[in-house]
mmCIF file of C-alpha atoms in Angstrom:
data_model
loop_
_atom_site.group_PDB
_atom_site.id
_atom_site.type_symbol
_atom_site.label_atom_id
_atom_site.label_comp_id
_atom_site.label_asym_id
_atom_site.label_seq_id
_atom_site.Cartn_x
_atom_site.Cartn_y
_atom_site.Cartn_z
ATOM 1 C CA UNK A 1 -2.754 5.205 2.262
ATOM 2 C CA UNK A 2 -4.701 4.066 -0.866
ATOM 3 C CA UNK A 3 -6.907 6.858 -0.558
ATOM 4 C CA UNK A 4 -4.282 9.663 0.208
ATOM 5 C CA UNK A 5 -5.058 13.137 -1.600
ATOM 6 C CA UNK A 6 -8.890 12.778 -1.692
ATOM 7 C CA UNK A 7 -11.309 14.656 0.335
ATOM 8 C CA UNK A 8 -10.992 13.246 4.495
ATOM 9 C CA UNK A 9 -15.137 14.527 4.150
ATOM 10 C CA UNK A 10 -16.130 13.150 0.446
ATOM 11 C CA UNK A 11 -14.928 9.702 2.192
ATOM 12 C CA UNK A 12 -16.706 10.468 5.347
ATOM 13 C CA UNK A 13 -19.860 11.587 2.962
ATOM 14 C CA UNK A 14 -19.808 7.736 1.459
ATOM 15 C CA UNK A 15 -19.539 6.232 5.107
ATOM 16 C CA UNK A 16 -15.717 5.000 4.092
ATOM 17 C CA UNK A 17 -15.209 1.834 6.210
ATOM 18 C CA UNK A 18 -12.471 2.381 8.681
ATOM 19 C CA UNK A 19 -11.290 -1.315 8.074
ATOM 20 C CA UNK A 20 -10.906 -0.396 4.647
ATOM 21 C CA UNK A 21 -9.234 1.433 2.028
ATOM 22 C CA UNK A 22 -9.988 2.638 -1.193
ATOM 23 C CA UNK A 23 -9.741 3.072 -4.683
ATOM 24 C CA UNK A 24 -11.124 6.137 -6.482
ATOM 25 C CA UNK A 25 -12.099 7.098 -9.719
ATOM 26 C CA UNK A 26 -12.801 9.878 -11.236
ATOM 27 C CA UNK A 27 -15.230 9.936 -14.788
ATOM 28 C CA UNK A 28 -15.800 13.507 -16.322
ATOM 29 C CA UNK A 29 -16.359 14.873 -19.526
ATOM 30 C CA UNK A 30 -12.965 16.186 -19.965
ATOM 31 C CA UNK A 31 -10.617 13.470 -18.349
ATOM 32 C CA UNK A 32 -7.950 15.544 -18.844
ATOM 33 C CA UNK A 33 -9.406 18.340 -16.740
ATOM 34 C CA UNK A 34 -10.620 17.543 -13.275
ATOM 35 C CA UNK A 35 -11.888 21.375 -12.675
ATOM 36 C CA UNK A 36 -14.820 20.622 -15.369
ATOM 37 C CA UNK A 37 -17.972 18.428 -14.420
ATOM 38 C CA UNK A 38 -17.160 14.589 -13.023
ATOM 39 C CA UNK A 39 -18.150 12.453 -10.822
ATOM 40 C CA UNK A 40 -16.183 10.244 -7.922
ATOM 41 C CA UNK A 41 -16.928 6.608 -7.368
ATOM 42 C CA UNK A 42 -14.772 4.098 -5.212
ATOM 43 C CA UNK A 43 -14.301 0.435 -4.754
ATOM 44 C CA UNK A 44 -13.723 0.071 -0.911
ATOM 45 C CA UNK A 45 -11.239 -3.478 -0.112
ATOM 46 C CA UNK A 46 -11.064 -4.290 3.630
ATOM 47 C CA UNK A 47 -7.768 -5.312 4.704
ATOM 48 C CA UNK A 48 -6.926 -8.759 5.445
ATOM 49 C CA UNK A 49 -3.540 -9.836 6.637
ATOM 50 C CA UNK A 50 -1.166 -13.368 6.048
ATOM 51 C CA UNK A 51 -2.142 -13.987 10.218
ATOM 52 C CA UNK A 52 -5.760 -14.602 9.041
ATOM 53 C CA UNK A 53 -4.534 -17.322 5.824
ATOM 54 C CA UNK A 54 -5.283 -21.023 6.198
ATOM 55 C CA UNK A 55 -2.624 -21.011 3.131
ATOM 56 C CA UNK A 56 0.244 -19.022 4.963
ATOM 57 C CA UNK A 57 3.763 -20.470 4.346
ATOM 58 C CA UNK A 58 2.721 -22.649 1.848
ATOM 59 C CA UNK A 59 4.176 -23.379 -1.488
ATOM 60 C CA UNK A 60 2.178 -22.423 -4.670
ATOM 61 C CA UNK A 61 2.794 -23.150 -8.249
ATOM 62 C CA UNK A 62 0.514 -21.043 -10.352
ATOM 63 C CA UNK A 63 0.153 -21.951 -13.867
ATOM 64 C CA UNK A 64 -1.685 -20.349 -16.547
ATOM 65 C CA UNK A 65 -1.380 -17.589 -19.272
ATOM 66 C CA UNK A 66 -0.484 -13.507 -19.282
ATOM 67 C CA UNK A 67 -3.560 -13.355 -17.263
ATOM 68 C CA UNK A 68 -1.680 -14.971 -14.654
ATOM 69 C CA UNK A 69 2.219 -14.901 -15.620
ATOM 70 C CA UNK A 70 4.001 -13.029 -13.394
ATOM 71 C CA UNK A 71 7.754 -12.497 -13.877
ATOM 72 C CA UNK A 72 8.236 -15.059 -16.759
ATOM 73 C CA UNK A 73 9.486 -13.014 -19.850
ATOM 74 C CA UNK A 74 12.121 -14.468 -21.648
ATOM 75 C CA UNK A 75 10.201 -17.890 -21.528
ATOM 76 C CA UNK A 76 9.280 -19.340 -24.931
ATOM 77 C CA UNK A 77 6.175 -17.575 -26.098
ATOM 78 C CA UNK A 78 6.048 -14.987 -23.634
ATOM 79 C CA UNK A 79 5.171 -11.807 -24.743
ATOM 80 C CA UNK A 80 4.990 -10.041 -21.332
ATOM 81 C CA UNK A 81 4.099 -10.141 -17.868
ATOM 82 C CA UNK A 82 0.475 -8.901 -17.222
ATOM 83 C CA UNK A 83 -0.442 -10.747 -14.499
ATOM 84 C CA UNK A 84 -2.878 -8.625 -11.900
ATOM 85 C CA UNK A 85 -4.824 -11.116 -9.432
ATOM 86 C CA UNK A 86 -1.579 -13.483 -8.589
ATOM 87 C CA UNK A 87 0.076 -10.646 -6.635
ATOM 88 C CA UNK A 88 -3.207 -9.693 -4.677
ATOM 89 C CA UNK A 89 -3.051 -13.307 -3.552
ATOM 90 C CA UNK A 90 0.558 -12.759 -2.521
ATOM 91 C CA UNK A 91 -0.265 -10.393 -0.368
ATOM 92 C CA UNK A 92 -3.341 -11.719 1.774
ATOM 93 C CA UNK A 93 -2.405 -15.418 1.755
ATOM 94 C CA UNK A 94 1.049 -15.499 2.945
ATOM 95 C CA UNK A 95 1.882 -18.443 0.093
ATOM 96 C CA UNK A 96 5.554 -18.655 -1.466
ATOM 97 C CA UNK A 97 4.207 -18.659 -5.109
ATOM 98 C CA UNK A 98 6.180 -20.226 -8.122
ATOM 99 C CA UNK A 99 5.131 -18.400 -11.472
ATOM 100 C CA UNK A 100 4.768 -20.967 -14.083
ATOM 101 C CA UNK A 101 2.179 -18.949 -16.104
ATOM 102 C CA UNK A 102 3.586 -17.950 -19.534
ATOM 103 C CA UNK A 103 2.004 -15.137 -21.545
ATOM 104 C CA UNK A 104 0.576 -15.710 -24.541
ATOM 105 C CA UNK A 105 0.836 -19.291 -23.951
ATOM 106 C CA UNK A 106 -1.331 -22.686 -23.726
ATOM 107 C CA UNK A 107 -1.711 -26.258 -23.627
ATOM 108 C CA UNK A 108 -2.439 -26.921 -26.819
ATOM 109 C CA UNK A 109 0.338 -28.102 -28.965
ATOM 110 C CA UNK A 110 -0.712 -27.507 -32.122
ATOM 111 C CA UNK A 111 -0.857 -23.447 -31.381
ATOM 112 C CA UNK A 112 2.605 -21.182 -31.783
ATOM 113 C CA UNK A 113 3.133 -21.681 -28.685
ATOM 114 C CA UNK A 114 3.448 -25.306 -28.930
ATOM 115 C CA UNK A 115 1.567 -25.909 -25.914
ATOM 116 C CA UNK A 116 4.662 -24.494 -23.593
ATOM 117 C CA UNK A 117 2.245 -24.272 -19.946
ATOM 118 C CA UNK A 118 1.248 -28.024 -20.690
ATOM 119 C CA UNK A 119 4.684 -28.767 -20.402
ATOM 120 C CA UNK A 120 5.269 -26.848 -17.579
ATOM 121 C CA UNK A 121 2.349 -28.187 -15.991
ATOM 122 C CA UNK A 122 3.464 -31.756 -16.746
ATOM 123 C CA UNK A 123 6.819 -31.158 -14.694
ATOM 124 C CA UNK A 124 5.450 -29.626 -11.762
ATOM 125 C CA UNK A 125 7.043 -31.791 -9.062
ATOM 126 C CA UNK A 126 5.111 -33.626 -6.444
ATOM 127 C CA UNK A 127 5.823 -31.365 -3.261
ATOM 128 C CA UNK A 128 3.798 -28.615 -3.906
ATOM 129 C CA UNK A 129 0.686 -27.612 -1.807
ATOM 130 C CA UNK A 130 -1.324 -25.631 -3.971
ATOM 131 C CA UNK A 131 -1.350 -25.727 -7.953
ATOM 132 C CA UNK A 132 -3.947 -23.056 -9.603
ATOM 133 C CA UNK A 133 -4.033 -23.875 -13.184
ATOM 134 C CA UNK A 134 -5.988 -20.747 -15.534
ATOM 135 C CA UNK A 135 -6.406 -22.161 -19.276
ATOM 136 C CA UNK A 136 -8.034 -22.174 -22.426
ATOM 137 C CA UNK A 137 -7.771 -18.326 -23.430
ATOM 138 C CA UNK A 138 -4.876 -18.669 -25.815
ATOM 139 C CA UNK A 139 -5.848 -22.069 -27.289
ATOM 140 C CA UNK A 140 -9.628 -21.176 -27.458
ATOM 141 C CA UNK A 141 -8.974 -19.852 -30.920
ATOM 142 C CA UNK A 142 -6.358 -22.524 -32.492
ATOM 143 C CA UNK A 143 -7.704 -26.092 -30.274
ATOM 144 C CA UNK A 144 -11.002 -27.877 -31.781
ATOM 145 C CA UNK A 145 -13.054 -28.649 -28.635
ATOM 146 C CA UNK A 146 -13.449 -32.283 -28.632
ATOM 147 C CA UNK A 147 -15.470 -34.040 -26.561
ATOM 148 C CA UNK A 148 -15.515 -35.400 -23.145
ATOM 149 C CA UNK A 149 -13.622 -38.593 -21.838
ATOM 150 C CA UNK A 150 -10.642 -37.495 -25.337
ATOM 151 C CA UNK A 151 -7.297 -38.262 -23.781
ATOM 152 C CA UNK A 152 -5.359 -37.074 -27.358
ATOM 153 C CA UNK A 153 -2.848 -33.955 -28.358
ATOM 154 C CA UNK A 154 -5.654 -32.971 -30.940
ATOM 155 C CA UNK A 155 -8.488 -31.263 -28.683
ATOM 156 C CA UNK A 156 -8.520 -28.899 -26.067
ATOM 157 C CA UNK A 157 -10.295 -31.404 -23.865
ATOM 158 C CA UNK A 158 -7.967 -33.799 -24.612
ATOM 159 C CA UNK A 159 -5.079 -31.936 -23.635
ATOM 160 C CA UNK A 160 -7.164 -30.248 -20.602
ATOM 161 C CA UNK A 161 -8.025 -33.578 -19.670
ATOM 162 C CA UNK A 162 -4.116 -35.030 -19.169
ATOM 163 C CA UNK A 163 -2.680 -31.966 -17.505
ATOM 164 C CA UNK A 164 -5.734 -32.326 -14.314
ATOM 165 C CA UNK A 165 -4.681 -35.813 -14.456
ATOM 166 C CA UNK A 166 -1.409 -35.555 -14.130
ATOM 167 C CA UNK A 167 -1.505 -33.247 -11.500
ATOM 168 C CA UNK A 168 -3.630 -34.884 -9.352
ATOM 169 C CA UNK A 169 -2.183 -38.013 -9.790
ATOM 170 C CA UNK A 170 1.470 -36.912 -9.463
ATOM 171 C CA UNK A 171 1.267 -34.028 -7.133
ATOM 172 C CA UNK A 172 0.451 -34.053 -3.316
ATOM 173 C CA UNK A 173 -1.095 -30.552 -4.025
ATOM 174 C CA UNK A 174 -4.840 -29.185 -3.165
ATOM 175 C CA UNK A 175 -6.056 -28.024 -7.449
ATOM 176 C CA UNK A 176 -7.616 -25.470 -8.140
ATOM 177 C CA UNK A 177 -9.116 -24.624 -11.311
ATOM 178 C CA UNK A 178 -9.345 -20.558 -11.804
ATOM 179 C CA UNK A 179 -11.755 -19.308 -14.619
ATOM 180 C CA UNK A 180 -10.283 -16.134 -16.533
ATOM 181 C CA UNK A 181 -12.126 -13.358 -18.515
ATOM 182 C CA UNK A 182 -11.964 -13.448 -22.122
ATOM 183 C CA UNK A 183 -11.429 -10.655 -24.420
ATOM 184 C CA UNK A 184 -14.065 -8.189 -23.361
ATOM 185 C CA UNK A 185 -13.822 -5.222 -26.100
ATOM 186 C CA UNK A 186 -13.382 -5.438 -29.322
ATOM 187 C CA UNK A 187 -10.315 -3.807 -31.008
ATOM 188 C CA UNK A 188 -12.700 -0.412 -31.164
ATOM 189 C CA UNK A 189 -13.450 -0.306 -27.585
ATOM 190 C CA UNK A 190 -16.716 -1.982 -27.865
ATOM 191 C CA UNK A 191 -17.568 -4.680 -25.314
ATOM 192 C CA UNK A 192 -17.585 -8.138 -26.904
ATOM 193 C CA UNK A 193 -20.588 -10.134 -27.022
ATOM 194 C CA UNK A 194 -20.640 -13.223 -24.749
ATOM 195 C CA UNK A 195 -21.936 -15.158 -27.676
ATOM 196 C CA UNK A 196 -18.868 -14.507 -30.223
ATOM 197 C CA UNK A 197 -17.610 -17.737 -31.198
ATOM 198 C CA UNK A 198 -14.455 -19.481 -32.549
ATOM 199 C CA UNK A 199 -14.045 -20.694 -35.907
ATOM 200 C CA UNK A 200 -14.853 -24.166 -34.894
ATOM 201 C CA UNK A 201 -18.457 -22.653 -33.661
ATOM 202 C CA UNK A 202 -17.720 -22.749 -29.845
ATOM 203 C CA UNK A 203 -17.842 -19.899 -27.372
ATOM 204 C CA UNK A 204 -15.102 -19.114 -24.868
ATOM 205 C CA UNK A 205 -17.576 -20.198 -22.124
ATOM 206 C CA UNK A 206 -18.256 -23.119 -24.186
ATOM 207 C CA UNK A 207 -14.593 -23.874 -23.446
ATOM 208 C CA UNK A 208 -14.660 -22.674 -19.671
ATOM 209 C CA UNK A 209 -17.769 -25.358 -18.947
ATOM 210 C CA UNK A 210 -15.385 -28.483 -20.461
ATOM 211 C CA UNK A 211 -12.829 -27.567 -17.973
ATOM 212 C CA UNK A 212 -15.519 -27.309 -15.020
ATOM 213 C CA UNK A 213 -16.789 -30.770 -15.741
ATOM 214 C CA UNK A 214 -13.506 -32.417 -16.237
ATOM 215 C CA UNK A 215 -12.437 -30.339 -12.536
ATOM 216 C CA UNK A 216 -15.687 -32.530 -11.268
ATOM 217 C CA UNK A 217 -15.024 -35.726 -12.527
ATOM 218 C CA UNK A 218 -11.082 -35.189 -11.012
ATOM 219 C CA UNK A 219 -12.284 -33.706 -7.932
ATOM 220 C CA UNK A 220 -10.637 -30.422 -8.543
ATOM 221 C CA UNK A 221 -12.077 -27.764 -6.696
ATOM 222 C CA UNK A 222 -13.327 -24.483 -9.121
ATOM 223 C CA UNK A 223 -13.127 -20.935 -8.630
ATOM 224 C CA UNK A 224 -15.455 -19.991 -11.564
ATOM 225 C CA UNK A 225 -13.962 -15.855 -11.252
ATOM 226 C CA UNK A 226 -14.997 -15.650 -14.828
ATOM 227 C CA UNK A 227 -19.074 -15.898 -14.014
ATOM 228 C CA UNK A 228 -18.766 -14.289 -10.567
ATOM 229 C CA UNK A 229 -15.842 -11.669 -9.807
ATOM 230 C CA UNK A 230 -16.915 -8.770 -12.608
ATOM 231 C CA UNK A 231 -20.082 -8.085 -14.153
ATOM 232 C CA UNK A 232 -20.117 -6.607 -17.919
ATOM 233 C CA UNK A 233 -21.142 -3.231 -15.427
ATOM 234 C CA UNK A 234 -17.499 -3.331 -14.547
ATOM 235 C CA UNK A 235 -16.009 -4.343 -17.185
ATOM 236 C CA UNK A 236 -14.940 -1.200 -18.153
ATOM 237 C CA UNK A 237 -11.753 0.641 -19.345
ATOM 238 C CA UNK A 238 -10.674 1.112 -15.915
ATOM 239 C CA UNK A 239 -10.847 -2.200 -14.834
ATOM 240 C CA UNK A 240 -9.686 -4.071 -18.079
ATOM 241 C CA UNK A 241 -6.312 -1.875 -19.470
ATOM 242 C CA UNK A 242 -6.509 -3.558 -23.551
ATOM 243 C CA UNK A 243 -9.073 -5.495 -24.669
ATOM 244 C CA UNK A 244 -8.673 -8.281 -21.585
ATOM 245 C CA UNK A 245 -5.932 -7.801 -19.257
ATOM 246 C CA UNK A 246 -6.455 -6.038 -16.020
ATOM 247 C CA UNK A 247 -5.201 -2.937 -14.764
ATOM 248 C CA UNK A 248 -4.390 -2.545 -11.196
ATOM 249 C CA UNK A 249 -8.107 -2.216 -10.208
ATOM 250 C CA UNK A 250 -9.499 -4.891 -12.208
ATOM 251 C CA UNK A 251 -6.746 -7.130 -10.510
ATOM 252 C CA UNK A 252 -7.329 -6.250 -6.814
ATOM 253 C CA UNK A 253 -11.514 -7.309 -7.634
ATOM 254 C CA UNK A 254 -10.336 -10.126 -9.399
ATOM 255 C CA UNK A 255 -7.226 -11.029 -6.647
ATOM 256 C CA UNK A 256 -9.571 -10.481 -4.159
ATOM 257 C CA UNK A 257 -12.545 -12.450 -5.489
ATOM 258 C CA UNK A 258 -10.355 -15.402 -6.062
ATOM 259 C CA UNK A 259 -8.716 -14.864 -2.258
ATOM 260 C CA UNK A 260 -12.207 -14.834 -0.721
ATOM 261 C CA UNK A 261 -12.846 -18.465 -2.395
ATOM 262 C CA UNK A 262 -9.420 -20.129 -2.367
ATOM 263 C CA UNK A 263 -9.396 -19.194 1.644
ATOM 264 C CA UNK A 264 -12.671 -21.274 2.055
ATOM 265 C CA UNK A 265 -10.764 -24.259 0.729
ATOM 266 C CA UNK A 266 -8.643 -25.993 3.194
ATOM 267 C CA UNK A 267 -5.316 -27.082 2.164
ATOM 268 C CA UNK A 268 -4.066 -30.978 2.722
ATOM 269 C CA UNK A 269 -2.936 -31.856 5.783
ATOM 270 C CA UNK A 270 0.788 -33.057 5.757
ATOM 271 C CA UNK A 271 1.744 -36.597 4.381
ATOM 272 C CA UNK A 272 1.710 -38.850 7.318
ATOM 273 C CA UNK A 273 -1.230 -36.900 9.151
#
């Protein structure tokens, strides 16, 4: 299992759950030498199956950026697919997911991407029963904010603001908005302060609480993961793998975070019922 080749008693020692399994880390002063003084720390997951999924069988479209993209390289833009959390969802809820996440991407148009998940999102077809859309990391430094009630191409809200229109006007699907870290360290490996802002004198979060109103005034349900699934405290280098994107670990708290809400949210009913 997940914990195979540590200690049957060091788990016992730390009451491992037996509906569980684990992953363990190990943080020493030589890294590269286990014999020398460390310490042992785990993250225990209990294990949920597809039987237990409100969501099982159904069909997902996930939109959103490398934070989400899973299995989209050669798309325009992309440059890579570092998606953790989607697959974690894969596995507990049973959906048939359609990746239309692109990394390095956005909906702003006015960004080198050219706003390439906007269009995506803007051709998801009505038959879907779940859309999670993940925005705003990519375009947070290239998109003025805007304000409020903007319909245009030339703010982020504005653009924001037509894709959660258009896909809750011209989708039959249950949306879900999905709040993603921002850069946590700096290039040196220091954690980023929450207050860095953008050139036009906004903060990512600044960004994050735009799309949370506009969710509201749609009736889009939010899954603010950003706020709630990992404290600075574990924001660390073996959660986050560069200076934002997960590695395995920081996906399964992230995946599961996210499971443990979107499970809570009941999916439509078929047309007709």
């Amino acid at each position: 299992g997940a914990a195979s080749g540590y200690s049957e008693l060091w788990l016992k020692q730390y009451n491992f759950p037996q509906d569980c399994w684990a992953v363990i880390v190990a943080k020493g002063d030589d890294n590269g030498n286990l014999t020398a003084k460390y310490a042992q720390y785990a993250y225990f997951f209990h294990t949920f199956t597809p039987e237990d999924s409100p969501w099982r069988g159904k069909l997902w479209y996930s939109f959103g950026t490398s934070m989400s993209d899973i299995g989209a390289n050669g798309a325009a833009g992309n440059n890579g697919s570092l998606g953790k959390w989607p697959l974690v969802v894969d596995e507990l809820s049973g959906m048939t997911r359609v990746n239309r996440a692109i990394g390095s991407g956005g909906i702003f148009p006015g960004a080198s991407h050219g706003g390439n998940v906007k269009q995506n999102i803007l051709a998801c077809p009505f038959d879907v029963d779940l859309v999670t859309l993940e925005s705003g990391l990519n375009d947070w430094g290239s998109a003025p904010l805007g304000e409020i009630g903007d319909r245009s191409d030339a703010t982020y809200i504005g653009n924001f603001t037509q894709c959660v229109e258009h896909l809750t006007q011209n989708t039959r699907a249950k949306v879900v908005l999905v709040t993603m870290v921002a850069a946590t360290f700096e290039r040196d490996g220091t954690h980023r302060s929450p207050f860095f802002k953008n050139g036009y004198g906004h903060t990512y979060r600044d960004y994050l609480e735009a799309q949370i109103q506009i969710c509201h005034m749609f009736g889009v349900d939010v899954i603010d993961a950003m706020a709630r699934a990992l404290n600075d405290g574990r924001k660390t280098h073996e959660t986050i793998v560069d200076t934002v994107h997960f590695t395995d670990l920081g996906g399964q708290i992230y995946g599961r975070y996210i499971w443990e809400q979107l499970r809570r949210i009941p999916p439509y009913p078929p047309l007709g019922q």
